[in-house]
GROMACS .gro file of C-alpha atoms in nm:
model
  243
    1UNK     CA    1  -4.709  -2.719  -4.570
    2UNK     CA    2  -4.827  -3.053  -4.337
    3UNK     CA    3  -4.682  -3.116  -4.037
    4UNK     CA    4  -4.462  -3.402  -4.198
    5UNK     CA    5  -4.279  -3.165  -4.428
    6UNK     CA    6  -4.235  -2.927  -4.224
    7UNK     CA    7  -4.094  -3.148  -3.992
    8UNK     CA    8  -3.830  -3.221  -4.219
    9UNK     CA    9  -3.746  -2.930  -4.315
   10UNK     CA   10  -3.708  -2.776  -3.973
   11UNK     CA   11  -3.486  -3.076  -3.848
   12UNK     CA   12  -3.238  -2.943  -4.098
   13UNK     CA   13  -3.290  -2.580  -4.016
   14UNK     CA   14  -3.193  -2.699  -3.645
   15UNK     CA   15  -2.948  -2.585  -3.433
   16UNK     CA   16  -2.954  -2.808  -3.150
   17UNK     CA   17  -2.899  -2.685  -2.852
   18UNK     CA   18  -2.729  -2.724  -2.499
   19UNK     CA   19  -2.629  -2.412  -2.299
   20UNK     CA   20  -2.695  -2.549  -1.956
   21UNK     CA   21  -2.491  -2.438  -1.626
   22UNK     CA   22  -2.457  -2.877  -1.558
   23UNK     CA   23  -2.378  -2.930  -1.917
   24UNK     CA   24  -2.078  -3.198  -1.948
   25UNK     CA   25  -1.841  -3.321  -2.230
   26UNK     CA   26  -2.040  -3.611  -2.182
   27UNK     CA   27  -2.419  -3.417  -2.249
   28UNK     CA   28  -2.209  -3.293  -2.564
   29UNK     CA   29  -2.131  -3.652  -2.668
   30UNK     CA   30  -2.483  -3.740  -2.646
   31UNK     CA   31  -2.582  -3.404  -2.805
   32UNK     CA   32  -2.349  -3.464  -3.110
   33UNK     CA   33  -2.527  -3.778  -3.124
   34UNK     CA   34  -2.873  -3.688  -3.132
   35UNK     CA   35  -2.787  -3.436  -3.452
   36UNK     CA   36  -2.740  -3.691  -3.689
   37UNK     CA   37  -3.101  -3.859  -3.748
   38UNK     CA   38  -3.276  -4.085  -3.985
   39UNK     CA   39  -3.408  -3.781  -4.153
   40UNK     CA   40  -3.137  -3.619  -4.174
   41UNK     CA   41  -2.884  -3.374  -3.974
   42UNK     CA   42  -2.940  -3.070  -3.794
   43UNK     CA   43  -2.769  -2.746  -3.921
   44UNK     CA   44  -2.575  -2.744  -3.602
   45UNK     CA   45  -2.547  -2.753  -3.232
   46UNK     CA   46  -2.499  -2.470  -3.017
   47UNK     CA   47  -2.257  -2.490  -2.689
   48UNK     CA   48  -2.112  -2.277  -2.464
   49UNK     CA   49  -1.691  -2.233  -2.570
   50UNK     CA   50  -1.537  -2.471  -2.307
   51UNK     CA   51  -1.727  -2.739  -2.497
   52UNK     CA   52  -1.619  -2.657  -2.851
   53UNK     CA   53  -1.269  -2.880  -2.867
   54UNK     CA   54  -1.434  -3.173  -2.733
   55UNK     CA   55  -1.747  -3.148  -2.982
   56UNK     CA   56  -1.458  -3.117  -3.267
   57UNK     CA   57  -1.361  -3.473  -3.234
   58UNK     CA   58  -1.765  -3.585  -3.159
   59UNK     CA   59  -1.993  -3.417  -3.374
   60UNK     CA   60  -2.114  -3.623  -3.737
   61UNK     CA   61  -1.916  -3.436  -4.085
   62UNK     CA   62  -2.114  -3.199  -4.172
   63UNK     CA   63  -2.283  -3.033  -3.901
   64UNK     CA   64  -2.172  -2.699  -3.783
   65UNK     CA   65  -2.050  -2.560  -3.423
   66UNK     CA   66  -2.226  -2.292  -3.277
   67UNK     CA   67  -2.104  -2.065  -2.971
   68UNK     CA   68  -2.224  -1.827  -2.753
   69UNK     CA   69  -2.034  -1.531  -2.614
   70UNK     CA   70  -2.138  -1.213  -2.436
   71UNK     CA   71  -2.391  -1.489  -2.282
   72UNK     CA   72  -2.688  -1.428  -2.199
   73UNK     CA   73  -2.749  -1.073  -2.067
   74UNK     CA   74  -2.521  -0.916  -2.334
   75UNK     CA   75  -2.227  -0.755  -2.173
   76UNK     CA   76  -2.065  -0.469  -2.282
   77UNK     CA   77  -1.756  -0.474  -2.264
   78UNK     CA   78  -1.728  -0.461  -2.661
   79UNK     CA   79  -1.311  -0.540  -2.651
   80UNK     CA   80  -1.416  -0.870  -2.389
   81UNK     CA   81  -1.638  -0.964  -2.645
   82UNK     CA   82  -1.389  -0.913  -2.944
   83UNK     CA   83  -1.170  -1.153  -2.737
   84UNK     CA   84  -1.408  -1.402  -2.686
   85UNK     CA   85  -1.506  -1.447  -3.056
   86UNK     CA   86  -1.172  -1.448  -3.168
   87UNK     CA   87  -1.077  -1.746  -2.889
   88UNK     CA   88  -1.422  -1.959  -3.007
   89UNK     CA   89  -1.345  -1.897  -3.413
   90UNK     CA   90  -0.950  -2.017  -3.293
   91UNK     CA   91  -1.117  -2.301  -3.097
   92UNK     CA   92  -1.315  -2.417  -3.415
   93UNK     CA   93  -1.645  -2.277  -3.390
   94UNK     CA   94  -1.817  -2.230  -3.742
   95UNK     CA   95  -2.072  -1.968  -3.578
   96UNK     CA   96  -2.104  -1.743  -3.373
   97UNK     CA   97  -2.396  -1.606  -3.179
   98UNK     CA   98  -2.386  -1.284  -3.007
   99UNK     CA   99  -2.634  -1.102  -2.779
  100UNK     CA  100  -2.696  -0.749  -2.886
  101UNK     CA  101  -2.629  -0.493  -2.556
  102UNK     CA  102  -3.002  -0.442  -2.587
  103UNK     CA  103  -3.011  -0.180  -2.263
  104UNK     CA  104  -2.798   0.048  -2.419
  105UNK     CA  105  -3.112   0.056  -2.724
  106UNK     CA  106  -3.372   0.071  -2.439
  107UNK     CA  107  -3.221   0.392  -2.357
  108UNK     CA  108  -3.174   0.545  -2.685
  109UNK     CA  109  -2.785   0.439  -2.705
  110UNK     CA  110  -2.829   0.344  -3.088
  111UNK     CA  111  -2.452   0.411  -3.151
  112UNK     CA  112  -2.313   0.207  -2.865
  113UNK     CA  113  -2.520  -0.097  -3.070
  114UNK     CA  114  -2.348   0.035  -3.384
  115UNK     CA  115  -2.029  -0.016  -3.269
  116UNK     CA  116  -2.060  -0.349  -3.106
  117UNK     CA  117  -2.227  -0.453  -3.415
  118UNK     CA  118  -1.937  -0.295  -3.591
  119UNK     CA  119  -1.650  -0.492  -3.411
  120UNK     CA  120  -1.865  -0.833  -3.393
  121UNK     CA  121  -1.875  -0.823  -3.775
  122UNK     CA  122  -1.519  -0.743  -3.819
  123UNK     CA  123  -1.386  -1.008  -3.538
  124UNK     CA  124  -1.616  -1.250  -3.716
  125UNK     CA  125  -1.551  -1.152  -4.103
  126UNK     CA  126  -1.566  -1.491  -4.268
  127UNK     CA  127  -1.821  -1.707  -4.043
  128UNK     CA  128  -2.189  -1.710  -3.962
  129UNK     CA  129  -2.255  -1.402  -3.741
  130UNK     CA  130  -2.618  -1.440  -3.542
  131UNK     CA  131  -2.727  -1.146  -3.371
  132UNK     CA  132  -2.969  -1.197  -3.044
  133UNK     CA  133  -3.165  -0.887  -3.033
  134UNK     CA  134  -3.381  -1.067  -2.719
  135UNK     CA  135  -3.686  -0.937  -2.819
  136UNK     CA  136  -3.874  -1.034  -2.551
  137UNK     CA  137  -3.729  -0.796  -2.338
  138UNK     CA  138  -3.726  -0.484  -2.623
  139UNK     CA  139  -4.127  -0.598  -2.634
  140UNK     CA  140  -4.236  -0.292  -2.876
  141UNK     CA  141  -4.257  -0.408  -3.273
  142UNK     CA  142  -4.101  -0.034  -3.319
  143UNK     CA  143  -3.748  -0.117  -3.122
  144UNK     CA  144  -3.732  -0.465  -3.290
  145UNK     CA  145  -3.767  -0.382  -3.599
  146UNK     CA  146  -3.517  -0.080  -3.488
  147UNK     CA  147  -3.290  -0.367  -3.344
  148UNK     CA  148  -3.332  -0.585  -3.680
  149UNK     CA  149  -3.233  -0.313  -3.887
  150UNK     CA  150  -2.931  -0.189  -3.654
  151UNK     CA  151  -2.822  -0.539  -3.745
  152UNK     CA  152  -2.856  -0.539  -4.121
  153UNK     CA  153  -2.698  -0.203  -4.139
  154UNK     CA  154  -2.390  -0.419  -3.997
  155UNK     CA  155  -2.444  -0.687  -4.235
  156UNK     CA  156  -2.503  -0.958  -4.003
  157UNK     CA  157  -2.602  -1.277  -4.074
  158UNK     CA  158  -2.904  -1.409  -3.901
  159UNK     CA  159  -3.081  -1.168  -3.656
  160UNK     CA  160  -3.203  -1.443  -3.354
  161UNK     CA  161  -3.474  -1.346  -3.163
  162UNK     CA  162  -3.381  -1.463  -2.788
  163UNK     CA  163  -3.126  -1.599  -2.569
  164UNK     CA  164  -3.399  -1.846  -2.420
  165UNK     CA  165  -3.307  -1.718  -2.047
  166UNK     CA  166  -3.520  -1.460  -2.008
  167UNK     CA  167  -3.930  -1.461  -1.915
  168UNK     CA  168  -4.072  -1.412  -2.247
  169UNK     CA  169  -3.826  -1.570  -2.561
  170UNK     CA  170  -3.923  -1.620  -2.917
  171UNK     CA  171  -4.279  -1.535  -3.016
  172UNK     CA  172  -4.444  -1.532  -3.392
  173UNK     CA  173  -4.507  -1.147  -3.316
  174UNK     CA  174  -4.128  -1.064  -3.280
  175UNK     CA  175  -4.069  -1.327  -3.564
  176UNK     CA  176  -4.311  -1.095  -3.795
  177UNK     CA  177  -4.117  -0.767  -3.682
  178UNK     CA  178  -3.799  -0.930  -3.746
  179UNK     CA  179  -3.877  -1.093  -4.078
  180UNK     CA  180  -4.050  -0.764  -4.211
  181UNK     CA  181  -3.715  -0.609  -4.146
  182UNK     CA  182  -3.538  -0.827  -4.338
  183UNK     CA  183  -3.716  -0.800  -4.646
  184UNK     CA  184  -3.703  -0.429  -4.614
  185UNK     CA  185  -3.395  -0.434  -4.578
  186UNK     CA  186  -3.342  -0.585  -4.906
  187UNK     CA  187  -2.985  -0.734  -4.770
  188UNK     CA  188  -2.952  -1.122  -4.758
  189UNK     CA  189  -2.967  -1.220  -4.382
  190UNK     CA  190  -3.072  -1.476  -4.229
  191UNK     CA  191  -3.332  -1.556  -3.902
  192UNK     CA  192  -3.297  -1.759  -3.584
  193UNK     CA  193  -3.612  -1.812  -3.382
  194UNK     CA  194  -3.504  -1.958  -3.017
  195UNK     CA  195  -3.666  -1.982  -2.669
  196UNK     CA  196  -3.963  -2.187  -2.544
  197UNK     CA  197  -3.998  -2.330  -2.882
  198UNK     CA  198  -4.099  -2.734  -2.780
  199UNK     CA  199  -4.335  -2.881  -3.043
  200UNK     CA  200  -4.300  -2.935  -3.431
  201UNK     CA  201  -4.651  -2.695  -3.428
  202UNK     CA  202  -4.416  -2.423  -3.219
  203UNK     CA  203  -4.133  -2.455  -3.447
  204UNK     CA  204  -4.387  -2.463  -3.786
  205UNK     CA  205  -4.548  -2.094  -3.682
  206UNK     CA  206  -4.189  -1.979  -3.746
  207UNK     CA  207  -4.125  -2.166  -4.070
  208UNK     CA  208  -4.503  -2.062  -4.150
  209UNK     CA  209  -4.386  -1.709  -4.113
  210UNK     CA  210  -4.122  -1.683  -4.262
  211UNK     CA  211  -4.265  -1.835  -4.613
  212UNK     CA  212  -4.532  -1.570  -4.625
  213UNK     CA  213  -4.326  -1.307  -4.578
  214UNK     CA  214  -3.986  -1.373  -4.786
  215UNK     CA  215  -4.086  -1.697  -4.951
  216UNK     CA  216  -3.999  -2.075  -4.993
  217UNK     CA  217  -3.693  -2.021  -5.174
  218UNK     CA  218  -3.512  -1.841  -4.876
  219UNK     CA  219  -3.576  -2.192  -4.657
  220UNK     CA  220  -3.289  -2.322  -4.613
  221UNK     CA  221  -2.987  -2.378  -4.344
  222UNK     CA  222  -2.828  -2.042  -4.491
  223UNK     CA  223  -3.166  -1.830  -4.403
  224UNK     CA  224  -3.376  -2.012  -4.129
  225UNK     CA  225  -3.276  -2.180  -3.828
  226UNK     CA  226  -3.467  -2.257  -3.517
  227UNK     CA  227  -3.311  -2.272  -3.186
  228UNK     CA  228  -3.380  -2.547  -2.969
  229UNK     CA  229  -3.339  -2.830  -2.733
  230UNK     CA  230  -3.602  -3.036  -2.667
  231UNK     CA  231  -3.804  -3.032  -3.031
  232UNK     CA  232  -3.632  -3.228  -3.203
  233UNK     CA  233  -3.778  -3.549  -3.066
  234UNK     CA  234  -4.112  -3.391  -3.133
  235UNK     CA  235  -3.989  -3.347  -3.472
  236UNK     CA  236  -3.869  -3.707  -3.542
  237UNK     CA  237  -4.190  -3.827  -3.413
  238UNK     CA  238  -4.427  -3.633  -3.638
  239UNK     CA  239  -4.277  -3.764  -3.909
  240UNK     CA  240  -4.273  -4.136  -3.792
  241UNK     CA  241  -4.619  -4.083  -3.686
  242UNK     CA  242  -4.670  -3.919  -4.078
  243UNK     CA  243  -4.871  -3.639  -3.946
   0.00000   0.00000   0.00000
Protein backbone atom coordinates (compact mmCIF):
# COMPACT_ATOMS: atom_id res chain seq x y z
CA UNK A 1 0.00 0.00 0.00
CA UNK A 2 1.73 3.81 -0.68
CA UNK A 3 2.11 6.03 1.85
CA UNK A 4 -1.03 8.07 0.61
CA UNK A 5 -3.43 5.21 1.20
CA UNK A 6 -2.28 4.21 3.98
CA UNK A 7 -2.50 7.46 5.27
CA UNK A 8 -6.03 7.42 4.85
CA UNK A 9 -6.78 4.58 6.05
CA UNK A 10 -4.94 4.96 9.33
CA UNK A 11 -6.55 8.50 9.97
CA UNK A 12 -9.74 6.55 10.29
CA UNK A 13 -8.29 3.72 12.30
CA UNK A 14 -7.21 6.69 14.79
CA UNK A 15 -7.85 7.11 18.13
CA UNK A 16 -6.58 10.39 18.95
CA UNK A 17 -5.18 10.84 21.86
CA UNK A 18 -4.67 13.16 25.02
CA UNK A 19 -3.88 11.58 28.43
CA UNK A 20 -1.66 14.31 29.73
CA UNK A 21 -1.31 15.27 33.64
CA UNK A 22 -1.90 19.44 32.18
CA UNK A 23 -4.63 18.29 29.92
CA UNK A 24 -7.68 20.93 30.09
CA UNK A 25 -11.37 21.01 28.90
CA UNK A 26 -9.95 23.43 26.73
CA UNK A 27 -6.91 20.82 25.10
CA UNK A 28 -10.18 18.58 24.73
CA UNK A 29 -11.97 21.30 22.73
CA UNK A 30 -9.11 21.60 20.50
CA UNK A 31 -8.65 17.79 20.49
CA UNK A 32 -12.34 17.21 19.42
CA UNK A 33 -11.47 19.56 16.83
CA UNK A 34 -8.54 18.19 15.29
CA UNK A 35 -10.62 14.62 14.80
CA UNK A 36 -12.73 15.75 12.23
CA UNK A 37 -10.38 16.34 9.01
CA UNK A 38 -10.62 16.88 5.35
CA UNK A 39 -9.99 13.23 4.94
CA UNK A 40 -12.07 12.17 7.08
CA UNK A 41 -12.62 11.43 11.02
CA UNK A 42 -10.69 9.57 13.39
CA UNK A 43 -12.28 6.44 15.04
CA UNK A 44 -12.09 8.27 18.29
CA UNK A 45 -10.28 10.17 20.91
CA UNK A 46 -9.02 8.84 24.00
CA UNK A 47 -9.21 10.98 27.47
CA UNK A 48 -8.80 10.46 30.83
CA UNK A 49 -12.76 10.24 32.66
CA UNK A 50 -12.93 13.79 34.15
CA UNK A 51 -12.86 14.89 30.52
CA UNK A 52 -15.59 12.66 29.11
CA UNK A 53 -18.88 15.06 29.88
CA UNK A 54 -17.26 17.97 28.46
CA UNK A 55 -16.04 16.06 25.15
CA UNK A 56 -19.94 14.88 24.97
CA UNK A 57 -21.11 18.26 24.02
CA UNK A 58 -17.57 18.94 21.74
CA UNK A 59 -16.64 16.10 19.84
CA UNK A 60 -18.00 15.93 15.71
CA UNK A 61 -21.25 12.96 15.34
CA UNK A 62 -19.74 10.18 14.79
CA UNK A 63 -16.59 9.79 16.49
CA UNK A 64 -16.31 7.66 19.52
CA UNK A 65 -15.09 8.38 23.31
CA UNK A 66 -12.41 6.49 24.61
CA UNK A 67 -11.35 6.20 28.45
CA UNK A 68 -8.78 5.01 30.41
CA UNK A 69 -9.09 3.42 33.83
CA UNK A 70 -6.75 1.37 35.99
CA UNK A 71 -4.27 4.09 34.31
CA UNK A 72 -1.28 3.49 33.52
CA UNK A 73 0.51 0.97 35.78
CA UNK A 74 -2.58 -1.31 35.99
CA UNK A 75 -3.83 -1.46 39.49
CA UNK A 76 -5.31 -4.19 41.02
CA UNK A 77 -7.74 -3.57 42.83
CA UNK A 78 -10.15 -5.54 40.35
CA UNK A 79 -13.63 -4.14 42.36
CA UNK A 80 -11.84 -0.21 41.97
CA UNK A 81 -11.59 -0.98 38.54
CA UNK A 82 -15.21 -2.46 38.15
CA UNK A 83 -16.23 0.95 39.61
CA UNK A 84 -14.39 2.96 37.44
CA UNK A 85 -15.73 1.41 34.17
CA UNK A 86 -19.07 1.42 35.25
CA UNK A 87 -18.77 5.48 36.25
CA UNK A 88 -16.94 6.20 32.50
CA UNK A 89 -19.74 3.84 30.48
CA UNK A 90 -22.48 6.08 32.91
CA UNK A 91 -20.48 9.20 31.94
CA UNK A 92 -20.81 8.36 28.13
CA UNK A 93 -17.76 6.74 27.13
CA UNK A 94 -18.24 4.37 24.02
CA UNK A 95 -14.83 2.50 24.97
CA UNK A 96 -13.07 1.49 27.27
CA UNK A 97 -9.39 0.78 27.63
CA UNK A 98 -8.01 -1.16 30.40
CA UNK A 99 -4.43 -2.02 31.45
CA UNK A 100 -3.95 -5.68 32.08
CA UNK A 101 -2.27 -6.20 35.92
CA UNK A 102 0.69 -7.38 33.88
CA UNK A 103 2.98 -8.10 37.29
CA UNK A 104 0.73 -10.47 38.52
CA UNK A 105 1.62 -12.51 34.74
CA UNK A 106 5.34 -11.68 35.30
CA UNK A 107 5.08 -13.81 38.23
CA UNK A 108 3.12 -16.63 37.01
CA UNK A 109 -0.34 -15.20 38.52
CA UNK A 110 -2.26 -16.29 35.22
CA UNK A 111 -5.58 -16.57 37.21
CA UNK A 112 -5.45 -13.21 38.94
CA UNK A 113 -5.38 -11.91 34.94
CA UNK A 114 -8.32 -14.28 34.39
CA UNK A 115 -10.37 -12.78 36.70
CA UNK A 116 -9.74 -9.18 36.03
CA UNK A 117 -10.26 -10.03 32.51
CA UNK A 118 -13.35 -11.77 33.68
CA UNK A 119 -15.01 -8.76 35.55
CA UNK A 120 -13.69 -6.07 32.84
CA UNK A 121 -15.72 -8.01 30.24
CA UNK A 122 -18.73 -8.34 32.30
CA UNK A 123 -18.68 -4.49 33.68
CA UNK A 124 -18.18 -3.62 30.03
CA UNK A 125 -20.70 -6.23 28.24
CA UNK A 126 -22.03 -4.13 25.40
CA UNK A 127 -19.04 -1.59 24.47
CA UNK A 128 -15.60 -1.76 22.96
CA UNK A 129 -13.34 -3.45 25.58
CA UNK A 130 -9.33 -2.76 24.73
CA UNK A 131 -7.03 -4.64 26.70
CA UNK A 132 -3.32 -3.02 27.33
CA UNK A 133 -1.16 -5.95 27.81
CA UNK A 134 2.06 -3.23 27.88
CA UNK A 135 4.19 -5.32 26.13
CA UNK A 136 7.07 -3.49 26.44
CA UNK A 137 7.45 -4.29 29.83
CA UNK A 138 6.33 -8.35 29.42
CA UNK A 139 9.36 -8.05 26.57
CA UNK A 140 9.40 -12.03 25.79
CA UNK A 141 7.18 -12.97 22.42
CA UNK A 142 6.24 -16.17 24.77
CA UNK A 143 4.32 -13.95 27.67
CA UNK A 144 2.71 -11.72 24.94
CA UNK A 145 1.41 -13.98 23.05
CA UNK A 146 0.46 -15.65 26.65
CA UNK A 147 -1.05 -12.13 27.51
CA UNK A 148 -2.92 -11.93 23.94
CA UNK A 149 -4.44 -15.11 24.39
CA UNK A 150 -5.41 -14.58 28.25
CA UNK A 151 -7.37 -11.82 26.56
CA UNK A 152 -9.18 -13.69 23.81
CA UNK A 153 -10.03 -16.42 26.18
CA UNK A 154 -12.10 -13.38 27.82
CA UNK A 155 -13.40 -12.30 24.62
CA UNK A 156 -12.07 -8.94 24.55
CA UNK A 157 -12.16 -6.69 21.99
CA UNK A 158 -8.94 -5.21 20.86
CA UNK A 159 -5.76 -6.39 22.70
CA UNK A 160 -3.52 -2.76 22.74
CA UNK A 161 -0.09 -3.10 23.01
CA UNK A 162 1.05 -0.14 25.50
CA UNK A 163 -0.04 2.48 27.75
CA UNK A 164 2.63 4.90 26.05
CA UNK A 165 4.16 5.74 29.71
CA UNK A 166 6.53 3.35 30.04
CA UNK A 167 10.39 3.16 28.39
CA UNK A 168 9.77 0.91 25.58
CA UNK A 169 5.77 1.16 24.06
CA UNK A 170 4.51 -0.28 20.86
CA UNK A 171 6.99 -2.05 18.62
CA UNK A 172 6.26 -4.16 15.17
CA UNK A 173 7.81 -7.21 17.19
CA UNK A 174 5.05 -7.14 19.94
CA UNK A 175 2.57 -6.15 17.07
CA UNK A 176 3.63 -9.64 15.27
CA UNK A 177 3.20 -11.61 18.70
CA UNK A 178 -0.02 -10.01 19.24
CA UNK A 179 -1.48 -10.33 15.77
CA UNK A 180 -0.29 -14.08 15.50
CA UNK A 181 -2.41 -14.57 18.54
CA UNK A 182 -5.26 -13.33 17.17
CA UNK A 183 -5.48 -15.33 14.23
CA UNK A 184 -4.82 -18.35 16.30
CA UNK A 185 -7.14 -17.64 18.23
CA UNK A 186 -9.63 -17.84 15.57
CA UNK A 187 -12.04 -15.33 17.75
CA UNK A 188 -12.85 -11.87 16.15
CA UNK A 189 -10.80 -9.24 18.15
CA UNK A 190 -9.50 -6.47 17.38
CA UNK A 191 -5.69 -4.62 17.77
CA UNK A 192 -4.53 -1.28 19.14
CA UNK A 193 -0.92 -0.36 18.51
CA UNK A 194 -0.01 2.83 20.88
CA UNK A 195 3.20 4.45 22.23
CA UNK A 196 6.00 6.34 20.44
CA UNK A 197 4.18 5.90 17.27
CA UNK A 198 4.94 9.70 15.46
CA UNK A 199 5.17 9.33 11.65
CA UNK A 200 2.64 7.99 8.96
CA UNK A 201 5.91 5.38 8.18
CA UNK A 202 5.58 4.41 12.22
CA UNK A 203 1.95 4.04 12.08
CA UNK A 204 2.13 2.08 8.33
CA UNK A 205 4.61 -0.86 9.92
CA UNK A 206 1.50 -1.59 12.03
CA UNK A 207 -1.12 -1.43 9.29
CA UNK A 208 1.69 -3.32 7.15
CA UNK A 209 1.50 -6.00 9.75
CA UNK A 210 -1.44 -6.52 10.33
CA UNK A 211 -2.46 -7.12 6.42
CA UNK A 212 0.07 -9.89 6.13
CA UNK A 213 -0.93 -11.60 8.86
CA UNK A 214 -4.97 -11.49 9.02
CA UNK A 215 -5.58 -9.65 5.78
CA UNK A 216 -7.12 -6.46 4.16
CA UNK A 217 -10.54 -7.31 4.90
CA UNK A 218 -10.08 -7.13 8.78
CA UNK A 219 -8.90 -3.16 8.22
CA UNK A 220 -11.21 -1.37 9.50
CA UNK A 221 -12.26 0.89 12.73
CA UNK A 222 -13.84 -2.46 14.24
CA UNK A 223 -10.26 -4.40 13.97
CA UNK A 224 -7.31 -1.85 13.79
CA UNK A 225 -6.73 1.20 15.58
CA UNK A 226 -3.56 3.06 16.25
CA UNK A 227 -3.02 5.03 19.30
CA UNK A 228 -1.69 8.34 19.07
CA UNK A 229 -1.16 11.97 19.53
CA UNK A 230 1.02 13.65 17.53
CA UNK A 231 0.66 11.54 13.96
CA UNK A 232 -2.01 12.67 12.80
CA UNK A 233 -0.57 15.87 11.37
CA UNK A 234 2.04 13.66 9.83
CA UNK A 235 -0.78 11.84 8.42
CA UNK A 236 -2.72 14.80 6.88
CA UNK A 237 0.43 15.94 5.40
CA UNK A 238 1.42 12.81 3.49
CA UNK A 239 -1.51 12.87 1.85
CA UNK A 240 -1.49 16.66 0.88
CA UNK A 241 2.01 16.15 -0.07
CA UNK A 242 0.51 12.77 -2.23
CA UNK A 243 3.33 10.67 -1.09
Amino acid sequence: MDNVSAARTIIRSLDLTSLNHNDTPESISELCKKAATPYGNVAAICIYPEFIHHALKEIPEGIKIATVVNFPEGQTDIKNTEKEIKKALKSGADEIDAVLPYKHLLSGDEDFCRSFLRMCREACPNNALKIIIESGELKSTILIKKASLLCAEADVDFIKTSTGKTKISATPEAANAILEAIRASGKNIGFKASGGIKTTEDAKKYLTLANVIIGSSWINQQHFRIGASSVLKDLIKTIKQGY
